[in-house]
């Protein structure tokens, strides 16, 4: 009953409200600082599936990751989650596209585009647009070659964020540019 008598005094109620307000404002301040350190978005552009190494499906996704903070953002790992199965994106750079120019039977120019190497950093308020590759079971090739939905999980030093992706632009690079993906030989 001591607490009830303590709250019976109007000045004690005012004091308790002030303390609670101070604690909530401190929480909001630190929470806002934390959110600013790990604020980023993902923009899906296109995706494609090809037959990759040793019977695996090579899932290629092109997307932009935008850092919404002024601090540099370091992305250490990325995952594709499809039908409750998790697949990690390849961390060494992988060959995505290959272009060659020939003169007769002689190759005069050869250019390749690689996937994003991980880990990588994005400067404050910067955008990193790249291709990312995951190797999946061959059974998923047919399903992921068309429009589909999946999650992308991005792990940074400070947090792990999940993004729902509606992949409604399959093979856009093939259609737009006429490029053909590199397949394992």
Short mmCIF file of N, CA and C in Angstrom, two decimals:
data_model
loop_
_atom_site.label_atom_id
_atom_site.label_comp_id
_atom_site.label_asym_id
_atom_site.label_seq_id
_atom_site.Cartn_x
_atom_site.Cartn_y
_atom_site.Cartn_z
N UNK A 1 0.80 -1.20 0.00
CA UNK A 1 0.00 0.00 0.00
C UNK A 1 0.85 1.26 0.00
N UNK A 2 2.16 1.13 0.19
CA UNK A 2 3.02 2.31 0.20
C UNK A 2 3.06 2.98 -1.17
N UNK A 3 2.98 2.17 -2.23
CA UNK A 3 3.02 2.72 -3.59
C UNK A 3 1.77 3.54 -3.86
N UNK A 4 0.62 3.06 -3.40
CA UNK A 4 -0.62 3.80 -3.60
C UNK A 4 -0.61 5.13 -2.87
N UNK A 5 -0.07 5.15 -1.68
CA UNK A 5 0.01 6.41 -0.96
C UNK A 5 1.03 7.35 -1.60
N UNK A 6 2.10 6.77 -2.15
CA UNK A 6 3.10 7.60 -2.84
C UNK A 6 2.48 8.27 -4.07
N UNK A 7 1.65 7.51 -4.84
CA UNK A 7 1.00 8.07 -6.02
C UNK A 7 -0.18 8.98 -5.66
N UNK A 8 -0.57 8.98 -4.42
CA UNK A 8 -1.67 9.84 -4.00
C UNK A 8 -1.25 11.31 -4.04
N UNK A 9 0.03 11.56 -3.91
CA UNK A 9 0.56 12.92 -3.97
C UNK A 9 0.74 13.32 -5.43
N UNK A 10 0.16 14.43 -5.82
CA UNK A 10 0.17 14.90 -7.21
C UNK A 10 1.59 15.17 -7.72
N UNK A 11 2.48 15.67 -6.94
CA UNK A 11 3.85 15.95 -7.37
C UNK A 11 4.62 14.65 -7.67
N UNK A 12 4.30 13.58 -6.97
CA UNK A 12 4.94 12.29 -7.24
C UNK A 12 4.49 11.72 -8.60
N UNK A 13 3.23 11.92 -8.93
CA UNK A 13 2.72 11.49 -10.22
C UNK A 13 3.42 12.25 -11.34
N UNK A 14 3.57 13.54 -11.17
CA UNK A 14 4.27 14.37 -12.16
C UNK A 14 5.72 13.91 -12.31
N UNK A 15 6.37 13.62 -11.18
CA UNK A 15 7.74 13.13 -11.21
C UNK A 15 7.84 11.79 -11.95
N UNK A 16 6.93 10.86 -11.70
CA UNK A 16 6.94 9.55 -12.37
C UNK A 16 6.73 9.71 -13.87
N UNK A 17 5.82 10.57 -14.27
CA UNK A 17 5.57 10.82 -15.70
C UNK A 17 6.80 11.42 -16.36
N UNK A 18 7.48 12.31 -15.68
CA UNK A 18 8.71 12.92 -16.23
C UNK A 18 9.80 11.87 -16.42
N UNK A 19 9.96 10.98 -15.45
CA UNK A 19 10.97 9.92 -15.55
C UNK A 19 10.62 8.98 -16.71
N UNK A 20 9.38 8.56 -16.81
CA UNK A 20 8.96 7.67 -17.90
C UNK A 20 9.17 8.35 -19.25
N UNK A 21 8.82 9.60 -19.37
CA UNK A 21 9.02 10.36 -20.61
C UNK A 21 10.49 10.45 -20.98
N UNK A 22 11.35 10.68 -19.99
CA UNK A 22 12.79 10.75 -20.23
C UNK A 22 13.32 9.41 -20.74
N UNK A 23 12.91 8.31 -20.12
CA UNK A 23 13.35 6.97 -20.55
C UNK A 23 12.88 6.68 -21.96
N UNK A 24 11.64 7.00 -22.28
CA UNK A 24 11.12 6.77 -23.64
C UNK A 24 11.86 7.62 -24.66
N UNK A 25 12.15 8.87 -24.33
CA UNK A 25 12.88 9.71 -25.29
C UNK A 25 14.31 9.21 -25.50
N UNK A 26 14.96 8.70 -24.44
CA UNK A 26 16.29 8.11 -24.61
C UNK A 26 16.22 6.88 -25.52
N UNK A 27 15.24 6.03 -25.29
CA UNK A 27 15.05 4.84 -26.14
C UNK A 27 14.85 5.25 -27.60
N UNK A 28 13.98 6.22 -27.85
CA UNK A 28 13.73 6.68 -29.23
C UNK A 28 14.98 7.27 -29.87
N UNK A 29 15.76 7.99 -29.09
CA UNK A 29 16.99 8.59 -29.61
C UNK A 29 17.97 7.50 -30.06
N UNK A 30 18.22 6.51 -29.19
CA UNK A 30 19.17 5.45 -29.54
C UNK A 30 18.62 4.55 -30.63
N UNK A 31 17.33 4.32 -30.63
CA UNK A 31 16.72 3.51 -31.69
C UNK A 31 16.85 4.21 -33.04
N UNK A 32 16.64 5.50 -33.10
CA UNK A 32 16.78 6.27 -34.34
C UNK A 32 18.23 6.25 -34.82
N UNK A 33 19.19 6.34 -33.89
CA UNK A 33 20.60 6.26 -34.28
C UNK A 33 20.90 4.89 -34.88
N UNK A 34 20.39 3.83 -34.29
CA UNK A 34 20.62 2.47 -34.78
C UNK A 34 19.97 2.29 -36.16
N UNK A 35 18.76 2.77 -36.33
CA UNK A 35 18.07 2.64 -37.61
C UNK A 35 18.80 3.40 -38.71
N UNK A 36 19.38 4.54 -38.40
CA UNK A 36 20.12 5.30 -39.40
C UNK A 36 21.40 4.58 -39.81
N UNK A 37 21.99 3.79 -38.92
CA UNK A 37 23.21 3.06 -39.27
C UNK A 37 22.94 1.90 -40.21
N UNK A 38 21.74 1.35 -40.22
CA UNK A 38 21.41 0.14 -40.98
C UNK A 38 20.24 0.35 -41.92
N UNK A 39 20.06 1.53 -42.44
CA UNK A 39 18.93 1.79 -43.33
C UNK A 39 19.38 1.62 -44.78
N UNK A 40 18.80 0.62 -45.46
CA UNK A 40 19.08 0.42 -46.87
C UNK A 40 17.88 -0.26 -47.52
N UNK A 41 17.78 -0.11 -48.83
CA UNK A 41 16.68 -0.70 -49.58
C UNK A 41 17.23 -1.53 -50.73
N UNK A 42 16.39 -2.41 -51.24
CA UNK A 42 16.75 -3.26 -52.37
C UNK A 42 15.75 -3.01 -53.49
N UNK A 43 16.27 -2.81 -54.69
CA UNK A 43 15.43 -2.63 -55.87
C UNK A 43 15.73 -3.76 -56.86
N UNK A 44 14.75 -4.60 -57.10
CA UNK A 44 14.86 -5.70 -58.05
C UNK A 44 14.79 -5.13 -59.47
N UNK A 45 15.67 -5.63 -60.36
CA UNK A 45 15.63 -5.21 -61.77
C UNK A 45 15.24 -6.38 -62.65
N UNK A 46 15.98 -7.48 -62.57
CA UNK A 46 15.65 -8.66 -63.38
C UNK A 46 16.33 -9.89 -62.80
N UNK A 47 15.97 -11.05 -63.35
CA UNK A 47 16.62 -12.29 -62.93
C UNK A 47 16.60 -13.27 -64.09
N UNK A 48 17.44 -14.30 -63.97
CA UNK A 48 17.51 -15.34 -64.99
C UNK A 48 18.06 -16.61 -64.36
N UNK A 49 17.71 -17.74 -64.93
CA UNK A 49 18.24 -19.03 -64.49
C UNK A 49 18.87 -19.73 -65.68
N UNK A 50 20.03 -20.31 -65.46
CA UNK A 50 20.68 -21.10 -66.48
C UNK A 50 21.23 -22.36 -65.83
N UNK A 51 21.61 -23.31 -66.65
CA UNK A 51 22.24 -24.51 -66.12
C UNK A 51 23.68 -24.15 -65.77
N UNK A 52 24.07 -24.39 -64.53
CA UNK A 52 25.39 -24.01 -64.06
C UNK A 52 26.29 -25.21 -63.87
N UNK A 53 27.20 -25.08 -62.92
CA UNK A 53 28.21 -26.10 -62.64
C UNK A 53 27.59 -27.36 -62.03
N UNK A 54 28.03 -28.50 -62.47
CA UNK A 54 27.69 -29.81 -61.91
C UNK A 54 26.19 -30.01 -61.69
N UNK A 55 25.39 -29.63 -62.66
CA UNK A 55 23.95 -29.86 -62.59
C UNK A 55 23.17 -28.91 -61.69
N UNK A 56 23.81 -27.87 -61.21
CA UNK A 56 23.10 -26.88 -60.40
C UNK A 56 22.50 -25.80 -61.28
N UNK A 57 21.47 -25.17 -60.78
CA UNK A 57 20.88 -24.03 -61.46
C UNK A 57 21.63 -22.78 -61.03
N UNK A 58 22.07 -22.01 -62.00
CA UNK A 58 22.75 -20.75 -61.71
C UNK A 58 21.68 -19.66 -61.74
N UNK A 59 21.32 -19.16 -60.55
CA UNK A 59 20.30 -18.13 -60.42
C UNK A 59 21.01 -16.78 -60.42
N UNK A 60 20.70 -15.95 -61.40
CA UNK A 60 21.35 -14.64 -61.54
C UNK A 60 20.29 -13.58 -61.31
N UNK A 61 20.53 -12.71 -60.34
CA UNK A 61 19.61 -11.60 -60.09
C UNK A 61 20.37 -10.29 -60.22
N UNK A 62 19.74 -9.35 -60.88
CA UNK A 62 20.30 -8.01 -61.02
C UNK A 62 19.47 -7.09 -60.15
N UNK A 63 20.14 -6.39 -59.24
CA UNK A 63 19.42 -5.49 -58.35
C UNK A 63 20.32 -4.36 -57.87
N UNK A 64 19.66 -3.35 -57.33
CA UNK A 64 20.35 -2.20 -56.75
C UNK A 64 20.14 -2.23 -55.24
N UNK A 65 21.20 -1.96 -54.51
CA UNK A 65 21.11 -1.82 -53.07
C UNK A 65 21.48 -0.37 -52.74
N UNK A 66 20.56 0.34 -52.10
CA UNK A 66 20.78 1.75 -51.81
C UNK A 66 20.99 1.96 -50.33
N UNK A 67 22.12 2.57 -49.99
CA UNK A 67 22.44 2.93 -48.61
C UNK A 67 21.75 4.25 -48.31
N UNK A 68 20.88 4.26 -47.33
CA UNK A 68 20.12 5.47 -47.00
C UNK A 68 20.73 6.25 -45.84
N UNK A 69 21.93 5.87 -45.44
CA UNK A 69 22.59 6.56 -44.33
C UNK A 69 23.81 7.31 -44.84
N UNK A 70 24.35 8.16 -43.99
CA UNK A 70 25.56 8.89 -44.36
C UNK A 70 26.81 8.06 -44.07
N UNK A 71 26.67 7.03 -43.25
CA UNK A 71 27.80 6.15 -42.93
C UNK A 71 27.94 5.07 -44.00
N UNK A 72 29.15 4.58 -44.17
CA UNK A 72 29.40 3.50 -45.10
C UNK A 72 28.73 2.22 -44.60
N UNK A 73 28.22 1.42 -45.53
CA UNK A 73 27.50 0.19 -45.19
C UNK A 73 28.28 -0.98 -45.76
N UNK A 74 28.59 -1.96 -44.93
CA UNK A 74 29.34 -3.13 -45.37
C UNK A 74 28.40 -4.34 -45.39
N UNK A 75 28.22 -4.92 -46.57
CA UNK A 75 27.38 -6.10 -46.72
C UNK A 75 28.31 -7.31 -46.76
N UNK A 76 28.11 -8.22 -45.81
CA UNK A 76 29.02 -9.35 -45.70
C UNK A 76 28.48 -10.62 -46.35
N UNK A 77 27.17 -10.86 -46.28
CA UNK A 77 26.59 -12.07 -46.87
C UNK A 77 25.19 -11.76 -47.36
N UNK A 78 24.76 -12.57 -48.34
CA UNK A 78 23.40 -12.45 -48.85
C UNK A 78 22.83 -13.84 -49.09
N UNK A 79 21.52 -13.95 -48.90
CA UNK A 79 20.85 -15.25 -49.04
C UNK A 79 19.57 -15.09 -49.86
N UNK A 80 19.25 -16.14 -50.59
CA UNK A 80 17.98 -16.26 -51.29
C UNK A 80 17.15 -17.27 -50.51
N UNK A 81 15.92 -16.90 -50.15
CA UNK A 81 15.03 -17.81 -49.44
C UNK A 81 13.85 -18.09 -50.37
N UNK A 82 13.72 -19.35 -50.75
CA UNK A 82 12.64 -19.77 -51.65
C UNK A 82 12.04 -21.06 -51.11
N UNK A 83 10.74 -21.05 -50.90
CA UNK A 83 10.01 -22.20 -50.35
C UNK A 83 10.67 -22.73 -49.07
N UNK A 84 10.95 -21.81 -48.15
CA UNK A 84 11.54 -22.12 -46.84
C UNK A 84 12.92 -22.77 -46.92
N UNK A 85 13.58 -22.70 -48.05
CA UNK A 85 14.95 -23.18 -48.18
C UNK A 85 15.85 -21.95 -48.40
N UNK A 86 17.01 -21.97 -47.77
CA UNK A 86 17.93 -20.83 -47.84
C UNK A 86 19.16 -21.22 -48.66
N UNK A 87 19.51 -20.34 -49.61
CA UNK A 87 20.68 -20.55 -50.47
C UNK A 87 21.54 -19.30 -50.40
N UNK A 88 22.83 -19.48 -50.20
CA UNK A 88 23.74 -18.33 -50.07
C UNK A 88 24.22 -17.89 -51.45
N UNK A 89 24.29 -16.58 -51.63
CA UNK A 89 24.85 -16.05 -52.87
C UNK A 89 26.36 -16.27 -52.87
N UNK A 90 26.90 -16.54 -54.04
CA UNK A 90 28.33 -16.80 -54.19
C UNK A 90 29.12 -15.56 -53.78
N UNK A 91 30.17 -15.76 -52.98
CA UNK A 91 30.96 -14.61 -52.53
C UNK A 91 32.16 -14.31 -53.40
N UNK A 92 32.83 -15.27 -54.06
CA UNK A 92 33.83 -14.81 -55.04
C UNK A 92 33.08 -14.38 -56.30
N UNK A 93 33.65 -13.46 -57.03
CA UNK A 93 33.01 -12.99 -58.26
C UNK A 93 32.88 -14.14 -59.26
N UNK A 94 31.73 -14.23 -59.88
CA UNK A 94 31.45 -15.27 -60.87
C UNK A 94 31.18 -14.60 -62.22
N UNK A 95 31.50 -15.27 -63.30
CA UNK A 95 31.25 -14.71 -64.63
C UNK A 95 29.75 -14.80 -64.93
N UNK A 96 29.16 -13.65 -65.30
CA UNK A 96 27.74 -13.59 -65.60
C UNK A 96 27.50 -13.51 -67.09
N UNK A 97 28.16 -12.59 -67.75
CA UNK A 97 28.00 -12.38 -69.20
C UNK A 97 29.38 -12.37 -69.85
N UNK A 98 29.41 -12.79 -71.09
CA UNK A 98 30.65 -12.74 -71.87
C UNK A 98 30.32 -12.21 -73.25
N UNK A 99 31.10 -11.24 -73.71
CA UNK A 99 30.90 -10.63 -75.02
C UNK A 99 32.20 -10.78 -75.80
N UNK A 100 32.11 -11.20 -77.03
CA UNK A 100 33.30 -11.29 -77.86
C UNK A 100 33.02 -10.62 -79.20
N UNK A 101 34.04 -9.99 -79.73
CA UNK A 101 34.00 -9.43 -81.08
C UNK A 101 34.98 -10.22 -81.92
N UNK A 102 34.56 -10.58 -83.09
CA UNK A 102 35.44 -11.35 -83.96
C UNK A 102 35.62 -10.64 -85.29
N UNK A 103 36.73 -10.88 -85.89
CA UNK A 103 37.01 -10.42 -87.24
C UNK A 103 37.41 -11.67 -88.00
N UNK A 104 36.51 -12.19 -88.80
CA UNK A 104 36.75 -13.49 -89.42
C UNK A 104 36.63 -14.55 -88.35
N UNK A 105 37.69 -15.33 -88.19
CA UNK A 105 37.70 -16.36 -87.14
C UNK A 105 38.55 -15.96 -85.94
N UNK A 106 39.07 -14.74 -85.96
CA UNK A 106 39.93 -14.26 -84.89
C UNK A 106 39.12 -13.42 -83.90
N UNK A 107 39.25 -13.74 -82.60
CA UNK A 107 38.59 -12.95 -81.55
C UNK A 107 39.42 -11.69 -81.34
N UNK A 108 38.79 -10.54 -81.60
CA UNK A 108 39.52 -9.27 -81.48
C UNK A 108 39.28 -8.58 -80.14
N UNK A 109 38.16 -8.86 -79.51
CA UNK A 109 37.84 -8.21 -78.24
C UNK A 109 37.00 -9.17 -77.40
N UNK A 110 37.40 -9.34 -76.17
CA UNK A 110 36.65 -10.20 -75.26
C UNK A 110 36.41 -9.42 -73.98
N UNK A 111 35.15 -9.36 -73.56
CA UNK A 111 34.80 -8.64 -72.36
C UNK A 111 33.86 -9.52 -71.54
N UNK A 112 34.04 -9.49 -70.22
CA UNK A 112 33.16 -10.25 -69.37
C UNK A 112 32.64 -9.37 -68.24
N UNK A 113 31.45 -9.71 -67.78
CA UNK A 113 30.86 -9.03 -66.63
C UNK A 113 30.80 -10.05 -65.50
N UNK A 114 31.26 -9.64 -64.34
CA UNK A 114 31.31 -10.52 -63.18
C UNK A 114 30.22 -10.13 -62.18
N UNK A 115 29.83 -11.10 -61.36
CA UNK A 115 28.90 -10.81 -60.27
C UNK A 115 29.63 -10.03 -59.19
N UNK A 116 28.86 -9.47 -58.28
CA UNK A 116 29.43 -8.69 -57.18
C UNK A 116 30.20 -9.58 -56.23
N UNK A 117 31.42 -9.22 -55.94
CA UNK A 117 32.23 -9.92 -54.95
C UNK A 117 31.77 -9.51 -53.56
N UNK A 118 31.81 -10.45 -52.63
CA UNK A 118 31.41 -10.13 -51.26
C UNK A 118 32.55 -10.45 -50.32
N UNK A 119 32.68 -9.76 -49.22
CA UNK A 119 31.89 -8.62 -48.79
C UNK A 119 32.20 -7.37 -49.62
N UNK A 120 31.27 -6.44 -49.59
CA UNK A 120 31.48 -5.17 -50.29
C UNK A 120 30.87 -4.04 -49.49
N UNK A 121 31.32 -2.84 -49.79
CA UNK A 121 30.85 -1.65 -49.07
C UNK A 121 30.14 -0.70 -50.03
N UNK A 122 29.18 0.00 -49.46
CA UNK A 122 28.47 1.05 -50.21
C UNK A 122 28.67 2.34 -49.42
N UNK A 123 29.20 3.35 -50.08
CA UNK A 123 29.44 4.64 -49.42
C UNK A 123 28.12 5.25 -48.96
N UNK A 124 28.21 6.22 -48.07
CA UNK A 124 27.03 6.90 -47.55
C UNK A 124 26.17 7.46 -48.67
N UNK A 125 24.90 7.21 -48.61
CA UNK A 125 23.91 7.64 -49.60
C UNK A 125 24.24 7.15 -51.01
N UNK A 126 24.98 6.06 -51.10
CA UNK A 126 25.36 5.50 -52.40
C UNK A 126 24.45 4.35 -52.81
N UNK A 127 24.64 3.93 -54.06
CA UNK A 127 23.88 2.81 -54.62
C UNK A 127 24.86 1.85 -55.27
N UNK A 128 24.68 0.57 -55.03
CA UNK A 128 25.48 -0.46 -55.68
C UNK A 128 24.55 -1.30 -56.52
N UNK A 129 24.69 -1.19 -57.83
CA UNK A 129 23.92 -2.02 -58.75
C UNK A 129 24.83 -3.12 -59.26
N UNK A 130 24.36 -4.36 -59.22
CA UNK A 130 25.22 -5.47 -59.61
C UNK A 130 24.40 -6.71 -59.87
N UNK A 131 25.10 -7.70 -60.41
CA UNK A 131 24.55 -9.04 -60.55
C UNK A 131 25.00 -9.85 -59.35
N UNK A 132 24.11 -10.72 -58.86
CA UNK A 132 24.42 -11.61 -57.76
C UNK A 132 24.03 -13.01 -58.20
N UNK A 133 24.85 -14.01 -57.85
CA UNK A 133 24.63 -15.38 -58.30
C UNK A 133 24.50 -16.31 -57.10
N UNK A 134 23.49 -17.19 -57.18
CA UNK A 134 23.34 -18.27 -56.21
C UNK A 134 23.21 -19.57 -56.99
N UNK A 135 23.80 -20.63 -56.47
CA UNK A 135 23.69 -21.95 -57.10
C UNK A 135 22.62 -22.74 -56.37
N UNK A 136 21.60 -23.17 -57.10
CA UNK A 136 20.43 -23.84 -56.54
C UNK A 136 20.30 -25.23 -57.13
N UNK A 137 19.48 -26.07 -56.54
CA UNK A 137 19.24 -27.38 -57.14
C UNK A 137 18.59 -27.24 -58.53
N UNK A 138 18.90 -28.17 -59.40
CA UNK A 138 18.41 -28.12 -60.78
C UNK A 138 16.88 -28.12 -60.85
N UNK A 139 16.24 -28.71 -59.87
CA UNK A 139 14.78 -28.79 -59.86
C UNK A 139 14.11 -27.42 -59.79
N UNK A 140 14.81 -26.40 -59.32
CA UNK A 140 14.23 -25.06 -59.19
C UNK A 140 14.35 -24.23 -60.46
N UNK A 141 15.09 -24.70 -61.46
CA UNK A 141 15.33 -23.91 -62.66
C UNK A 141 14.04 -23.49 -63.35
N UNK A 142 13.14 -24.43 -63.53
CA UNK A 142 11.90 -24.14 -64.25
C UNK A 142 11.03 -23.15 -63.48
N UNK A 143 10.97 -23.30 -62.15
CA UNK A 143 10.14 -22.43 -61.32
C UNK A 143 10.68 -21.00 -61.27
N UNK A 144 12.00 -20.85 -61.14
CA UNK A 144 12.59 -19.53 -60.97
C UNK A 144 12.92 -18.84 -62.28
N UNK A 145 12.76 -19.53 -63.39
CA UNK A 145 13.03 -18.92 -64.69
C UNK A 145 11.89 -17.98 -65.09
N UNK A 146 10.72 -18.18 -64.51
CA UNK A 146 9.56 -17.34 -64.81
C UNK A 146 9.33 -16.36 -63.65
N UNK A 147 8.25 -15.60 -63.73
CA UNK A 147 7.91 -14.70 -62.63
C UNK A 147 7.67 -15.50 -61.36
N UNK A 148 8.19 -15.00 -60.25
CA UNK A 148 8.09 -15.73 -58.99
C UNK A 148 8.26 -14.75 -57.83
N UNK A 149 8.13 -15.27 -56.63
CA UNK A 149 8.34 -14.48 -55.42
C UNK A 149 9.32 -15.22 -54.51
N UNK A 150 10.20 -14.46 -53.87
CA UNK A 150 11.17 -15.02 -52.94
C UNK A 150 11.64 -13.93 -52.00
N UNK A 151 12.49 -14.27 -51.07
CA UNK A 151 13.06 -13.29 -50.15
C UNK A 151 14.55 -13.18 -50.38
N UNK A 152 15.06 -11.99 -50.20
CA UNK A 152 16.49 -11.74 -50.18
C UNK A 152 16.82 -11.31 -48.76
N UNK A 153 17.78 -11.99 -48.14
CA UNK A 153 18.23 -11.64 -46.80
C UNK A 153 19.64 -11.09 -46.93
N UNK A 154 19.84 -9.89 -46.41
CA UNK A 154 21.14 -9.22 -46.49
C UNK A 154 21.69 -9.05 -45.08
N UNK A 155 22.92 -9.51 -44.88
CA UNK A 155 23.57 -9.42 -43.58
C UNK A 155 24.66 -8.38 -43.63
N UNK A 156 24.59 -7.43 -42.72
CA UNK A 156 25.64 -6.42 -42.57
C UNK A 156 26.36 -6.67 -41.25
N UNK A 157 27.32 -5.82 -40.93
CA UNK A 157 28.00 -5.94 -39.65
C UNK A 157 27.04 -5.70 -38.49
N UNK A 158 26.02 -4.88 -38.72
CA UNK A 158 25.15 -4.45 -37.63
C UNK A 158 23.79 -5.13 -37.60
N UNK A 159 23.33 -5.68 -38.71
CA UNK A 159 21.97 -6.21 -38.74
C UNK A 159 21.80 -7.21 -39.88
N UNK A 160 20.68 -7.87 -39.84
CA UNK A 160 20.27 -8.78 -40.91
C UNK A 160 18.86 -8.35 -41.31
N UNK A 161 18.67 -8.01 -42.60
CA UNK A 161 17.37 -7.54 -43.07
C UNK A 161 16.86 -8.45 -44.17
N UNK A 162 15.54 -8.59 -44.19
CA UNK A 162 14.89 -9.45 -45.17
C UNK A 162 14.00 -8.61 -46.07
N UNK A 163 14.02 -8.88 -47.37
CA UNK A 163 13.22 -8.14 -48.34
C UNK A 163 12.41 -9.13 -49.17
N UNK A 164 11.11 -8.92 -49.25
CA UNK A 164 10.26 -9.72 -50.12
C UNK A 164 10.38 -9.18 -51.54
N UNK A 165 10.69 -10.06 -52.48
CA UNK A 165 10.91 -9.66 -53.87
C UNK A 165 9.82 -10.28 -54.74
N UNK A 166 9.15 -9.45 -55.51
CA UNK A 166 8.23 -9.92 -56.54
C UNK A 166 9.03 -9.84 -57.84
N UNK A 167 9.53 -10.97 -58.27
CA UNK A 167 10.41 -11.03 -59.44
C UNK A 167 9.56 -11.19 -60.70
N UNK A 168 9.13 -10.06 -61.23
CA UNK A 168 8.22 -10.07 -62.37
C UNK A 168 8.89 -9.64 -63.67
N UNK A 169 10.19 -9.71 -63.72
CA UNK A 169 10.92 -9.27 -64.91
C UNK A 169 11.97 -10.32 -65.30
N UNK A 170 11.56 -11.58 -65.50
CA UNK A 170 12.55 -12.61 -65.81
C UNK A 170 13.15 -12.43 -67.20
N UNK A 171 14.44 -12.63 -67.30
CA UNK A 171 15.13 -12.58 -68.59
C UNK A 171 15.13 -11.23 -69.26
N UNK A 172 14.97 -10.15 -68.52
CA UNK A 172 14.90 -8.81 -69.13
C UNK A 172 16.20 -8.46 -69.85
N UNK A 173 17.35 -8.83 -69.29
CA UNK A 173 18.62 -8.54 -69.94
C UNK A 173 18.73 -9.27 -71.27
N UNK A 174 18.26 -10.51 -71.29
CA UNK A 174 18.28 -11.28 -72.55
C UNK A 174 17.41 -10.61 -73.60
N UNK A 175 16.22 -10.20 -73.21
CA UNK A 175 15.29 -9.59 -74.16
C UNK A 175 15.74 -8.21 -74.61
N UNK A 176 16.23 -7.42 -73.68
CA UNK A 176 16.58 -6.03 -73.99
C UNK A 176 17.90 -5.91 -74.76
N UNK A 177 18.90 -6.66 -74.34
CA UNK A 177 20.23 -6.49 -74.91
C UNK A 177 20.65 -7.63 -75.83
N UNK A 178 19.94 -8.75 -75.77
CA UNK A 178 20.32 -9.89 -76.59
C UNK A 178 21.54 -10.61 -76.07
N UNK A 179 21.90 -10.39 -74.80
CA UNK A 179 23.05 -11.06 -74.21
C UNK A 179 22.66 -12.48 -73.83
N UNK A 180 23.61 -13.34 -73.88
CA UNK A 180 23.37 -14.70 -73.47
C UNK A 180 24.26 -15.03 -72.28
N UNK A 181 23.70 -15.64 -71.26
CA UNK A 181 24.51 -15.93 -70.07
C UNK A 181 25.55 -17.00 -70.35
N UNK A 182 26.59 -16.97 -69.56
CA UNK A 182 27.66 -17.95 -69.65
C UNK A 182 27.18 -19.23 -68.99
N UNK A 183 27.35 -20.36 -69.63
CA UNK A 183 26.99 -21.64 -69.02
C UNK A 183 28.26 -22.46 -68.86
N UNK A 184 28.20 -23.36 -67.90
CA UNK A 184 29.36 -24.20 -67.63
C UNK A 184 29.61 -25.15 -68.80
N UNK A 185 30.86 -25.36 -69.10
CA UNK A 185 31.20 -26.23 -70.24
C UNK A 185 31.47 -27.64 -69.84
#
